[in-house]
mmCIF file of C-alpha atoms (C1' of nucleotides) in Angstrom:
data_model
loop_
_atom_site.group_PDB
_atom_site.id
_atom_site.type_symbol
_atom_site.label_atom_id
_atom_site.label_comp_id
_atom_site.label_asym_id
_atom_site.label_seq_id
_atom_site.Cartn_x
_atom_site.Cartn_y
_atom_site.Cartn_z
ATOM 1 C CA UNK A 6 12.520 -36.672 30.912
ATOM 2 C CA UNK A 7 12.155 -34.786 27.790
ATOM 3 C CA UNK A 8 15.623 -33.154 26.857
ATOM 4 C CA UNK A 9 15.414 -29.228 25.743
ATOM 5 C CA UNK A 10 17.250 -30.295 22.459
ATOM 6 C CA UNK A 11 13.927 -32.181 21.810
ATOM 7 C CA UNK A 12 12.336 -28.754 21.219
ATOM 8 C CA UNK A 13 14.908 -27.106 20.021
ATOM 9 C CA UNK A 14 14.677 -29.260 16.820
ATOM 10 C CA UNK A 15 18.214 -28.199 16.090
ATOM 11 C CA UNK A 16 20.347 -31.113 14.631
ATOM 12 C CA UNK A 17 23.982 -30.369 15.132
ATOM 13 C CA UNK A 18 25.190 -29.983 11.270
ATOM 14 C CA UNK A 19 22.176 -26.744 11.462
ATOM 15 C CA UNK A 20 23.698 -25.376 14.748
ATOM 16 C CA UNK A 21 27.473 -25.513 13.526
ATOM 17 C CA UNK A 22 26.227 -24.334 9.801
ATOM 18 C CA UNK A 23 24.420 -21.406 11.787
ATOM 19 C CA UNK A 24 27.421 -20.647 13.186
ATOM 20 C CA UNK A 25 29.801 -20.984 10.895
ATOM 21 C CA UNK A 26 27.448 -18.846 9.526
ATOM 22 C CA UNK A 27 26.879 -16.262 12.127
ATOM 23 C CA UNK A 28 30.836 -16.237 12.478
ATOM 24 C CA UNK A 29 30.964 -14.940 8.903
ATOM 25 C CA UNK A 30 28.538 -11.670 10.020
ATOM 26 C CA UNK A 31 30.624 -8.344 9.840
ATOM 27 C CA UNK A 32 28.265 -6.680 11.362
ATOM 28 C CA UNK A 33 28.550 -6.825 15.456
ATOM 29 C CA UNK A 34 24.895 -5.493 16.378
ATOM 30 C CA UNK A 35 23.274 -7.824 13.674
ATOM 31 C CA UNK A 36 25.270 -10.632 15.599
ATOM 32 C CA UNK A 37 24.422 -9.239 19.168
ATOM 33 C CA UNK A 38 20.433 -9.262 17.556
ATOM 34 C CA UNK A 39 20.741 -13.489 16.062
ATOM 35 C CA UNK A 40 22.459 -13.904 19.746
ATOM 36 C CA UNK A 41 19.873 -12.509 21.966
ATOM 37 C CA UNK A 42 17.653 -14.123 19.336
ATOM 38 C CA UNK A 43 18.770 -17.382 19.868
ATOM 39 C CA UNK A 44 18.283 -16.908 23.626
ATOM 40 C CA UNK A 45 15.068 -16.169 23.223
ATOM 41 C CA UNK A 46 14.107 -19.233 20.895
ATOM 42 C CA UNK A 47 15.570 -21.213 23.821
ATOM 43 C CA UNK A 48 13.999 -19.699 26.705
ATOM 44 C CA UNK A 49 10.885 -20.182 24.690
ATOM 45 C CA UNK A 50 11.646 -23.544 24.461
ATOM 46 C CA UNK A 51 12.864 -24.188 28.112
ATOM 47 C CA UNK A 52 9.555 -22.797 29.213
ATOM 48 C CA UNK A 53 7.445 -25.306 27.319
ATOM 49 C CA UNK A 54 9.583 -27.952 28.587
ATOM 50 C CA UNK A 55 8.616 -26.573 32.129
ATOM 51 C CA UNK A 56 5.372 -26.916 31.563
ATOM 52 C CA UNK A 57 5.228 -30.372 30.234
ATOM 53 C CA UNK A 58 7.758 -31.217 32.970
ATOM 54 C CA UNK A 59 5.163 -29.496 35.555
ATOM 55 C CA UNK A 60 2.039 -31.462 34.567
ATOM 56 C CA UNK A 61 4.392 -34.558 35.258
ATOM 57 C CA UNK A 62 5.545 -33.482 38.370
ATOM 58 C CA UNK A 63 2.042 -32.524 39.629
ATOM 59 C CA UNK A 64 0.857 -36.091 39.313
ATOM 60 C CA UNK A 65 3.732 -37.555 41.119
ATOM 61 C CA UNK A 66 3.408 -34.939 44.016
ATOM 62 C CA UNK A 67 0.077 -35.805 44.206
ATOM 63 C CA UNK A 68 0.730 -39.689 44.402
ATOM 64 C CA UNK A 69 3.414 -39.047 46.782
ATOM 65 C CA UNK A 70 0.904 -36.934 48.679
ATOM 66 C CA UNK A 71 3.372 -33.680 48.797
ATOM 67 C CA UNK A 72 2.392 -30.207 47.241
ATOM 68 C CA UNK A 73 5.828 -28.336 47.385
ATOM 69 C CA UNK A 74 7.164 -27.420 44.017
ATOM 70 C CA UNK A 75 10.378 -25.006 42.633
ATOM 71 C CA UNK A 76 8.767 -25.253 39.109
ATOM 72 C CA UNK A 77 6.414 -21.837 39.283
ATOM 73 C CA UNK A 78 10.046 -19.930 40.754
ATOM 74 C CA UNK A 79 11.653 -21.445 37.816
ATOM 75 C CA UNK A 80 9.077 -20.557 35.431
ATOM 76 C CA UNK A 81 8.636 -16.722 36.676
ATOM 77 C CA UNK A 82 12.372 -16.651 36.090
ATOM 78 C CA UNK A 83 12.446 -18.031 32.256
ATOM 79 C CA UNK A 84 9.759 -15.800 31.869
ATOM 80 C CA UNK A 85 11.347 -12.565 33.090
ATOM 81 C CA UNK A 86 14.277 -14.034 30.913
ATOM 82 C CA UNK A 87 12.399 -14.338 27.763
ATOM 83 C CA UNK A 88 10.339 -10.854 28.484
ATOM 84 C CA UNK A 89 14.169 -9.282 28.641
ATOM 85 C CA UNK A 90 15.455 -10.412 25.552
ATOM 86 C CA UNK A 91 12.557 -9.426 23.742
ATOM 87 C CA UNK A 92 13.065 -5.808 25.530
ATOM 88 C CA UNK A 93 16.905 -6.056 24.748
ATOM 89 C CA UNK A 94 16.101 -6.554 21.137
ATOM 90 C CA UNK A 95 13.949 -3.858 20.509
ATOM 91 C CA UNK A 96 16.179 -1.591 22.508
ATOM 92 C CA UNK A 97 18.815 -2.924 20.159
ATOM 93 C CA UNK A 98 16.767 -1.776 17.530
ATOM 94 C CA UNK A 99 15.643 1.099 18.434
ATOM 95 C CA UNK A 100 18.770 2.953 20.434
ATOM 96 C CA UNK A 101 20.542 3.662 16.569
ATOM 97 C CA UNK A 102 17.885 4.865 14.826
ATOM 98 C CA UNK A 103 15.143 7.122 16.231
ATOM 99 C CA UNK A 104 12.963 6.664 13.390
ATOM 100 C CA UNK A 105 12.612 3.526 14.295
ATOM 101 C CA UNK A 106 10.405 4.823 17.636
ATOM 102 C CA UNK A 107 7.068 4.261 17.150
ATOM 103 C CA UNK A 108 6.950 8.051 17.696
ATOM 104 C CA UNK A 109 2.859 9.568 17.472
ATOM 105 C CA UNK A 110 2.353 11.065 14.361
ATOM 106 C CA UNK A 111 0.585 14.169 14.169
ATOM 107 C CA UNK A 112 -1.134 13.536 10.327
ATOM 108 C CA UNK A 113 -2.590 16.530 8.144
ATOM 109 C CA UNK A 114 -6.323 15.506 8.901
ATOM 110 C CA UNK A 115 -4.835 15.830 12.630
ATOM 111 C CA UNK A 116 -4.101 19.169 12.086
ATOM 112 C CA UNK A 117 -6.833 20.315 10.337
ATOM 113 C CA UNK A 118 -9.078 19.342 12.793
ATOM 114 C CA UNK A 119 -7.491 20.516 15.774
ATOM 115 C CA UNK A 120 -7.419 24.118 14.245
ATOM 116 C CA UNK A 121 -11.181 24.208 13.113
ATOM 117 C CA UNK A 122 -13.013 22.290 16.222
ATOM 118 C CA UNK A 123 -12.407 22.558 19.770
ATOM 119 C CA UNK A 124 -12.202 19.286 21.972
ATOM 120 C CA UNK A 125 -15.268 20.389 23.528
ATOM 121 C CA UNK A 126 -17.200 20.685 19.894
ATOM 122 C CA UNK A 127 -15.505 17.371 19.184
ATOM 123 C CA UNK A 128 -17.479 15.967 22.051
ATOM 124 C CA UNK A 129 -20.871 17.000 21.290
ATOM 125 C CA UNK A 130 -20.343 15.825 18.024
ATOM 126 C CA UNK A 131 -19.232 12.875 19.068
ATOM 127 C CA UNK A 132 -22.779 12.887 21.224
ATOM 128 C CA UNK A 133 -24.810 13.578 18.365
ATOM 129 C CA UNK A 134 -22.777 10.969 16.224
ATOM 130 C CA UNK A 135 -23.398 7.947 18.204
ATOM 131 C CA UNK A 136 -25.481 6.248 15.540
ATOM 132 C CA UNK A 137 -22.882 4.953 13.110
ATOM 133 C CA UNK A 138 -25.221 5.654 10.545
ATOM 134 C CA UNK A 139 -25.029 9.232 10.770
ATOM 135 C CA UNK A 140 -21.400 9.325 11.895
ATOM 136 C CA UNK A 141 -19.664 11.344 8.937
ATOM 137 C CA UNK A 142 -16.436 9.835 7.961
ATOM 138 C CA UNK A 143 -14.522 12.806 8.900
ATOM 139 C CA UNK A 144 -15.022 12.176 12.113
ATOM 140 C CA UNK A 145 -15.211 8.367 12.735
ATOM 141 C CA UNK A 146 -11.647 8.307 10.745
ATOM 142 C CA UNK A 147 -10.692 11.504 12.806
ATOM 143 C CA UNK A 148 -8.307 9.687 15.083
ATOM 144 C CA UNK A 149 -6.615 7.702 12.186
ATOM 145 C CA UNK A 150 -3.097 7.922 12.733
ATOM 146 C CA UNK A 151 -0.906 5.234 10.312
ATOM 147 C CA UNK A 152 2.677 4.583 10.720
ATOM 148 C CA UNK A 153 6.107 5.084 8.317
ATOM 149 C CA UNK A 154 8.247 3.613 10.344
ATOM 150 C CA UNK A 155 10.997 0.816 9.628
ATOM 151 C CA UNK A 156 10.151 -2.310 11.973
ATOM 152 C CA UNK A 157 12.447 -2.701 14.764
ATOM 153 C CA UNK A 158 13.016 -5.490 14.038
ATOM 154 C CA UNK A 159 11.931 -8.858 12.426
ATOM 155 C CA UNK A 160 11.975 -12.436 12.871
ATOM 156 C CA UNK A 161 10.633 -15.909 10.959
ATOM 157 C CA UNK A 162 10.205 -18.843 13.491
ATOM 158 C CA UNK A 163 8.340 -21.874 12.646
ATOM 159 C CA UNK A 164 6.546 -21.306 15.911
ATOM 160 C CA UNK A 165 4.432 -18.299 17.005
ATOM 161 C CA UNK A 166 6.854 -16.401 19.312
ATOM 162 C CA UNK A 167 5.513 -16.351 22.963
ATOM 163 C CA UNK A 168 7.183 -13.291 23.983
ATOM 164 C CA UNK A 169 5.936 -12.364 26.656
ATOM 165 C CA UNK A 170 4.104 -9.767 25.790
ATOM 166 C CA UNK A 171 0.014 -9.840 25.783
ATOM 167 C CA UNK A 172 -1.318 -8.243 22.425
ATOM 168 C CA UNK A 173 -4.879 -7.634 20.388
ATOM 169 C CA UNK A 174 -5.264 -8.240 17.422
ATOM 170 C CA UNK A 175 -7.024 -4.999 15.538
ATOM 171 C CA UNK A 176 -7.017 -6.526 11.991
ATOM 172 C CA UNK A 177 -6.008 -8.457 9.110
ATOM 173 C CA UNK A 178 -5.657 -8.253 5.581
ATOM 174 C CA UNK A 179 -4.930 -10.383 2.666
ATOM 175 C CA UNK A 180 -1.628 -8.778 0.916
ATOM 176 C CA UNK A 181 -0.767 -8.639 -2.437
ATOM 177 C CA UNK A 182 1.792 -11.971 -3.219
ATOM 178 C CA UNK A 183 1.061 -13.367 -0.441
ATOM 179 C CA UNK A 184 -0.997 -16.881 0.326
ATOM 180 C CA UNK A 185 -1.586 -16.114 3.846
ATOM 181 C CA UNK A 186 -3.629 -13.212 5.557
ATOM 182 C CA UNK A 187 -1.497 -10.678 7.636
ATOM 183 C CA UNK A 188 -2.194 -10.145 11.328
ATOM 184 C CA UNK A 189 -1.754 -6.882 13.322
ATOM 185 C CA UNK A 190 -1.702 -6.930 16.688
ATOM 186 C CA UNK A 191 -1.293 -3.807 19.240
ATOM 187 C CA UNK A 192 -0.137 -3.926 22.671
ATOM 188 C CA UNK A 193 -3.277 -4.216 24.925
ATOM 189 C CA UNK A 194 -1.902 -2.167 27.359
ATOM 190 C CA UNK A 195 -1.782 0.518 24.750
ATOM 191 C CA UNK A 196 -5.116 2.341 25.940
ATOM 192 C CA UNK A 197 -4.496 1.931 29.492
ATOM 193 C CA UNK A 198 -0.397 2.183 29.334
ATOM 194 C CA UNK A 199 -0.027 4.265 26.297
ATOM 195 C CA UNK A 200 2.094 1.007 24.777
ATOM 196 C CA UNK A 201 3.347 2.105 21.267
ATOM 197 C CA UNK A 202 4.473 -1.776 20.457
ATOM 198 C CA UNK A 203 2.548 -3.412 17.323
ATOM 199 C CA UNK A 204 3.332 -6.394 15.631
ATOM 200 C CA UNK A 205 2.705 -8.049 12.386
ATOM 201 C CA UNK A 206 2.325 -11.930 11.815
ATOM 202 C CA UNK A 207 2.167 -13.207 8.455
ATOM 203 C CA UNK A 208 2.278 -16.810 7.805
ATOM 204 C CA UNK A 209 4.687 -17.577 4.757
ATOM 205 C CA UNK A 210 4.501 -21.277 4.691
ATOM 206 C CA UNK A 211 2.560 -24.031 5.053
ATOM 207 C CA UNK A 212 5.019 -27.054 5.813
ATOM 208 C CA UNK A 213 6.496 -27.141 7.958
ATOM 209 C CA UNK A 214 4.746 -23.569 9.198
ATOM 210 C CA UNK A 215 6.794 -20.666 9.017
ATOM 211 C CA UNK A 216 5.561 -17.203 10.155
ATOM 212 C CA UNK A 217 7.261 -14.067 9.852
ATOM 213 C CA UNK A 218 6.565 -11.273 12.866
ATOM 214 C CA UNK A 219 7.820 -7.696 12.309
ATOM 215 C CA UNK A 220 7.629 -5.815 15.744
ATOM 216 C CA UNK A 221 7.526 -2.211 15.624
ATOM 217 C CA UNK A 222 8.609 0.681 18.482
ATOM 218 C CA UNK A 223 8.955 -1.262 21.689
ATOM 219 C CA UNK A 224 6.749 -1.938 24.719
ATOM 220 C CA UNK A 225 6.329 1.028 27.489
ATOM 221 C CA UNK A 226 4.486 -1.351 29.328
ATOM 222 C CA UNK A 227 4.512 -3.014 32.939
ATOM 223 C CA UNK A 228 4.227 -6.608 30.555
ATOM 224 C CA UNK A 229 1.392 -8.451 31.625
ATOM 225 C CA UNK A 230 3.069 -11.470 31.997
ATOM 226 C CA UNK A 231 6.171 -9.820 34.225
ATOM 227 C CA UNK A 232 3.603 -8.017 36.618
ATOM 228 C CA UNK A 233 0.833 -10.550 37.321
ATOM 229 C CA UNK A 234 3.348 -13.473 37.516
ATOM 230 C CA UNK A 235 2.272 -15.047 40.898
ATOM 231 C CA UNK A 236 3.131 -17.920 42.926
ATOM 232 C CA UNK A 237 0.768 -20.483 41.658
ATOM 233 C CA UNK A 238 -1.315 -22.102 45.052
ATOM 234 C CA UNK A 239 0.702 -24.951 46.546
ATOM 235 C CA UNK A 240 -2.437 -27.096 46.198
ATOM 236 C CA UNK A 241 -3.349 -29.179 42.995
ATOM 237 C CA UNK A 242 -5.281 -26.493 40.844
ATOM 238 C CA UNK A 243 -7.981 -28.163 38.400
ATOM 239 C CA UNK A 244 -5.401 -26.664 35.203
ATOM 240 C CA UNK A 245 -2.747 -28.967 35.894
ATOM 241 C CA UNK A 246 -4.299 -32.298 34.702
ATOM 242 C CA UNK A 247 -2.173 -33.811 32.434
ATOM 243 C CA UNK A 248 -2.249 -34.130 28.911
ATOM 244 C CA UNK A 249 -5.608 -34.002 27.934
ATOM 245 C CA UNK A 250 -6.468 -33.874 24.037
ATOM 246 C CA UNK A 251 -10.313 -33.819 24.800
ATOM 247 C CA UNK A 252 -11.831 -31.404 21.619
ATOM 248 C CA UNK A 253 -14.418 -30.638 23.736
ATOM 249 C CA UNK A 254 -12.207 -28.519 26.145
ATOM 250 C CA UNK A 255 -11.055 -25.374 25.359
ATOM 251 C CA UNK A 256 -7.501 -24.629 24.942
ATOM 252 C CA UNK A 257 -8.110 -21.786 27.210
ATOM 253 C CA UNK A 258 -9.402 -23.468 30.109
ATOM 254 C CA UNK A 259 -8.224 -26.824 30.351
ATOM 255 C CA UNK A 260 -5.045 -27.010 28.028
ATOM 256 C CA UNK A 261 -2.817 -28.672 30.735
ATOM 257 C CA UNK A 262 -0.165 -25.971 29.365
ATOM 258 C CA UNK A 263 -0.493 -22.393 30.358
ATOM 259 C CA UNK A 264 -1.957 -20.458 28.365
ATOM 260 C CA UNK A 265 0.722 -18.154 28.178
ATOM 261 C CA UNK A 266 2.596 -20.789 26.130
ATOM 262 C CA UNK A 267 0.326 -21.033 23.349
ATOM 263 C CA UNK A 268 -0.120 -18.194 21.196
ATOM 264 C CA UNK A 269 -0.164 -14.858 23.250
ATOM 265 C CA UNK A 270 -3.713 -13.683 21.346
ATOM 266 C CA UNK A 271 -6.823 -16.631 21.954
ATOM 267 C CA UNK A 272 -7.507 -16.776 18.270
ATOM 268 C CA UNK A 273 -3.859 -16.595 17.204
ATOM 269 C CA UNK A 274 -3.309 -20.212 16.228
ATOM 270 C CA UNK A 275 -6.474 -21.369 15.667
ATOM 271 C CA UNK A 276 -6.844 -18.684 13.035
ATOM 272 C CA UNK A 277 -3.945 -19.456 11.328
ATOM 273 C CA UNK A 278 -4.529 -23.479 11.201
ATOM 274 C CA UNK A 279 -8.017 -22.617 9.820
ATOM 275 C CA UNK A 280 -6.039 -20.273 7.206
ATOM 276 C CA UNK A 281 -5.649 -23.118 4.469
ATOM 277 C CA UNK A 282 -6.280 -26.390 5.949
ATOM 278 C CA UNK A 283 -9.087 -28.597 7.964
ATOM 279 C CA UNK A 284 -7.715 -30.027 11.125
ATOM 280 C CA UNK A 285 -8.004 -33.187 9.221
ATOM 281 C CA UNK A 286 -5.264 -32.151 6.688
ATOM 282 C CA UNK A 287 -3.496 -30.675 9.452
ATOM 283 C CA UNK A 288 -3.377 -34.593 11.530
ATOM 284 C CA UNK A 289 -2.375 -36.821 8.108
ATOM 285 C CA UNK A 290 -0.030 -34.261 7.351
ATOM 286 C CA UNK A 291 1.584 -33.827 10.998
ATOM 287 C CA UNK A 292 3.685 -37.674 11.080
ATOM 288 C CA UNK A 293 5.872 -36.287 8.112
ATOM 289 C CA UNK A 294 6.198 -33.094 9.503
ATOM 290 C CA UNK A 295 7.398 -34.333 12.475
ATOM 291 C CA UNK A 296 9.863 -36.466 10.908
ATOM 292 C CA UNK A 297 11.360 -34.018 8.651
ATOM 293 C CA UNK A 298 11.396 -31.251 10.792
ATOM 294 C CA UNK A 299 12.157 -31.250 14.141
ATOM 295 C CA UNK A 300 11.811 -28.123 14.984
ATOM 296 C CA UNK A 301 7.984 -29.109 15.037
ATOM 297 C CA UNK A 302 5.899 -26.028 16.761
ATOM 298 C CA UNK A 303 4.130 -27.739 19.901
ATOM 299 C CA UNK A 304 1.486 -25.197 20.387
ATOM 300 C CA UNK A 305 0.902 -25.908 16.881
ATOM 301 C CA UNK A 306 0.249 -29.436 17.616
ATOM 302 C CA UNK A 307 -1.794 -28.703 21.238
ATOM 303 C CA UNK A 308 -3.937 -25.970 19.250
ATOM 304 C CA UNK A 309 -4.698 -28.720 16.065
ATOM 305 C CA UNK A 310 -5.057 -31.655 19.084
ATOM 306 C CA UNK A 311 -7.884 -29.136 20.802
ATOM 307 C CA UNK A 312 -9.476 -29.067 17.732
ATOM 308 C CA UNK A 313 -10.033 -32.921 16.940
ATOM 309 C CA UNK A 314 -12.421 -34.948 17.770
ATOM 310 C CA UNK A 315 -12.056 -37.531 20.716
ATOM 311 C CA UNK A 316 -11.096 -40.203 18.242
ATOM 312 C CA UNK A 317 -8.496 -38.050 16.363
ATOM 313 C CA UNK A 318 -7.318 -36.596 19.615
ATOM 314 C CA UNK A 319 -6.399 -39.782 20.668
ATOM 315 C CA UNK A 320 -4.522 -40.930 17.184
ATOM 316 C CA UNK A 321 -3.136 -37.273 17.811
ATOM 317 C CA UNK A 322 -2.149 -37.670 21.112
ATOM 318 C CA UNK A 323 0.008 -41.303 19.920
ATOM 319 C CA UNK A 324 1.449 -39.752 17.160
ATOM 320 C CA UNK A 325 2.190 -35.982 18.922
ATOM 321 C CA UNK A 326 3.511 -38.137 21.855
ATOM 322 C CA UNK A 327 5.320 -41.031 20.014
ATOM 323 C CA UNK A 328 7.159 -38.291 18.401
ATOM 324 C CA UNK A 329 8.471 -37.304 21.441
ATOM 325 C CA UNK A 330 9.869 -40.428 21.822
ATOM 326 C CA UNK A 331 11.366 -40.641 18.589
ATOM 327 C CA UNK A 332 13.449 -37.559 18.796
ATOM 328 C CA UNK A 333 14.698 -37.317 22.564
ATOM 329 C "C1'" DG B 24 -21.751 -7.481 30.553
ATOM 330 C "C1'" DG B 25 -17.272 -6.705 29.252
ATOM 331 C "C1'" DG B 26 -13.268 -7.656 26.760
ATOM 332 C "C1'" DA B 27 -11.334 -9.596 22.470
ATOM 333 C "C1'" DT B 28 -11.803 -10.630 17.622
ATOM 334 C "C1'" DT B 29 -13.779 -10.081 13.036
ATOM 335 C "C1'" DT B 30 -14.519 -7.628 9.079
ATOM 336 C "C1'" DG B 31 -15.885 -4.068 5.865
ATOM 337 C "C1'" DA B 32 -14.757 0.537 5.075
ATOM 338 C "C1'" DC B 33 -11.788 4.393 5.166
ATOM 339 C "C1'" DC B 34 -7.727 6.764 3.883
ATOM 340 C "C1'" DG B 35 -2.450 7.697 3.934
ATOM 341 C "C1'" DC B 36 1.219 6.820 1.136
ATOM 342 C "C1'" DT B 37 3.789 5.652 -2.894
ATOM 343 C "C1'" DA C 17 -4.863 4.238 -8.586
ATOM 344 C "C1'" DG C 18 -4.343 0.837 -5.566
ATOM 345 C "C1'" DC C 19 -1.948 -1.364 -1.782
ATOM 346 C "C1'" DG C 20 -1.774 -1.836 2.897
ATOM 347 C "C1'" DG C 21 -2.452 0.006 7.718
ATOM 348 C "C1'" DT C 22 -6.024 1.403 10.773
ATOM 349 C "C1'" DC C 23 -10.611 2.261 12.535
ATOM 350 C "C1'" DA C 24 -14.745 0.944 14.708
ATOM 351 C "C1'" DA C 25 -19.378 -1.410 14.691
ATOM 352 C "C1'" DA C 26 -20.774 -5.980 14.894
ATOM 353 C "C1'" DT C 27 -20.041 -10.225 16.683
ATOM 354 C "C1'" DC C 28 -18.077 -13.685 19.520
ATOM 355 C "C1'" DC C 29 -16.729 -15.709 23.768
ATOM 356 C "C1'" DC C 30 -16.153 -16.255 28.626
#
DNA sequence: GGGATTTGACCGCT
DNA sequence: AGCGGTCAAATCCC
């Protein structure tokens, strides 16, 4: 059985330096925020064990013939857990300052244009417009809105942070003094919700990974995750076969670990692993990554495993796994 | 076909 | 002026 410390990565001279640390923090909301942080990290990481632990326990139910498992209760729990500390943060965040609301903001083109055209001329221009090539740019930009907000807050994990949360990615950028391209991501319930939450990822290291994501306002939304968590069917679903580190599946479809545990956009981690290095690089580099740190990001490993071929998944798969091994 | 991502362009802000 | 956030058509993927 894999122990959570094994994810965690945390040696115990880090935790008590963190601490000693922490201890040191005037400040009692920034210690509330690395509290309900550290939660988080470990709900995060309590979840992946459940999902490693479930692929196990779905092969032995099925030798022993039985079908009954607590695992999805437990799961919908450490989910609901993980989607409240994220909430509780950005509440956190958010309750002292109400700048820091990702409040609508009404700019001067906004203005302008409500005062010279009428929603109704707005549509038939929009009618006439539908050919981007005669679309003006005053009015395909007319909706642009941009934000001057602080973040609510911020956070750099050497994983991507599942939190619970389902969000689409509407662009990226390469930004001045930095190596790495910047991701923003919306809530996708922001069209059908209203959702004001965005995020930013930007990667700020290569090894061992390290990505920074700024959240700003906070979700309005019925999460995704929270309201279509259901009781997974009793009977042996085609998703639970175990550890398979076949290239030609897709991590979507037959990663034996939800989904929902690898990065919470499709292209998230692939896009990032393609950002400097092959998957090649990414394999003869990933032994001394696991060795020096432990706090080695798993769906990090699954997403460069998915992208081998059957040969490297299988050197992957001895390494990723032997790893295991090594620290539990 | 529909939803998500990519990417070049636009434009607010400093 | 230029950086960076956002838009939206094109493209991808299921």
């Amino acid at each position: 059985m894999v122990s959570v410390s094994l994810f965690g990565g945390h040696n115990r001279n880090s935790v008590m330096a963190r601490r000693k640390m922490e201890n040191q923090i005037p400040n009692g909301k920034r210690a509330m925020e690395e509290e309900l942080n550290r939660g988080r990290d470990m709900a995060n990481q309590l979840l992946e064990v459940l999902a490693y632990d479930k692929s196990i326990t779905h092969l032995q139910k099925e030798e022993e013939g039985s079908s009954k498992s607590v695992l999805p209760f437990v799961e919908d729990l450490v989910r609901k857990v993980l989607c409240s500390f994220t909430n509780t943060l950005l509440l956190l965040n958010s309750s002292n300052d109400v700048s820091h609301e990702l409040l609508p903001s009404i700019t001067l083109r906004d203005v302008s244009s409500s005062t010279t055209t009428s929603p109704k001329n707005l549509e038939s221009v929009d009618e006439t417009c539908k050919n981007r090539s005669i679309l003006t740019t005053e009015n395909r930009r007319r909706g642009y809105k941009r934000k001057s907000i602080a973040p609510s807050w911020e956070k750099n994990s050497s994983i991507l942070i599942e939190d619970g949360y389902v969000w689409r990615k509407y662009g990226q950028k390469m930004t001045l003094n930095a190596k790495y391209l910047r991701s923003y991501y919306r809530c996708t319930h922001k069209n059908d919700q209203g959702c004001q939450a965005m995020k930013q990822v930007q990667r700020i290291q290569d090894v061992p990974p390290l990505y920074r994501t700024t959240y700003y306002g906070h979700h309005t939304c019925k999460s995704r995750m929270n309201s279509e968590i259901v009781l997974e069917p009793l009977s042996p679903s085609p998703s639970s076969t175990l550890l398979s580190f076949n290239s030609s599946s897709r991590c979507k479809q037959e990663n034996p670990f939800p989904s929902s545990l690898l990065a919470s956009t499709k292209h998230e981690l692939v896009e990032v692993i393609h950002d400097e290095h092959s998957a090649q690089n990414q394999l003869s580099s990933l032994e001394d990554i696991l060795l020096h740190d432990c706090e080695v990001d798993c769906d990090y490993s699954r997403g460069v495993a998915n992208m081998l071929s059957s040969a490297e998944s299988v050197e992957f798969e001895n390494v990723f796994m032997s790893s295991l091994d090594f620290v539990s």
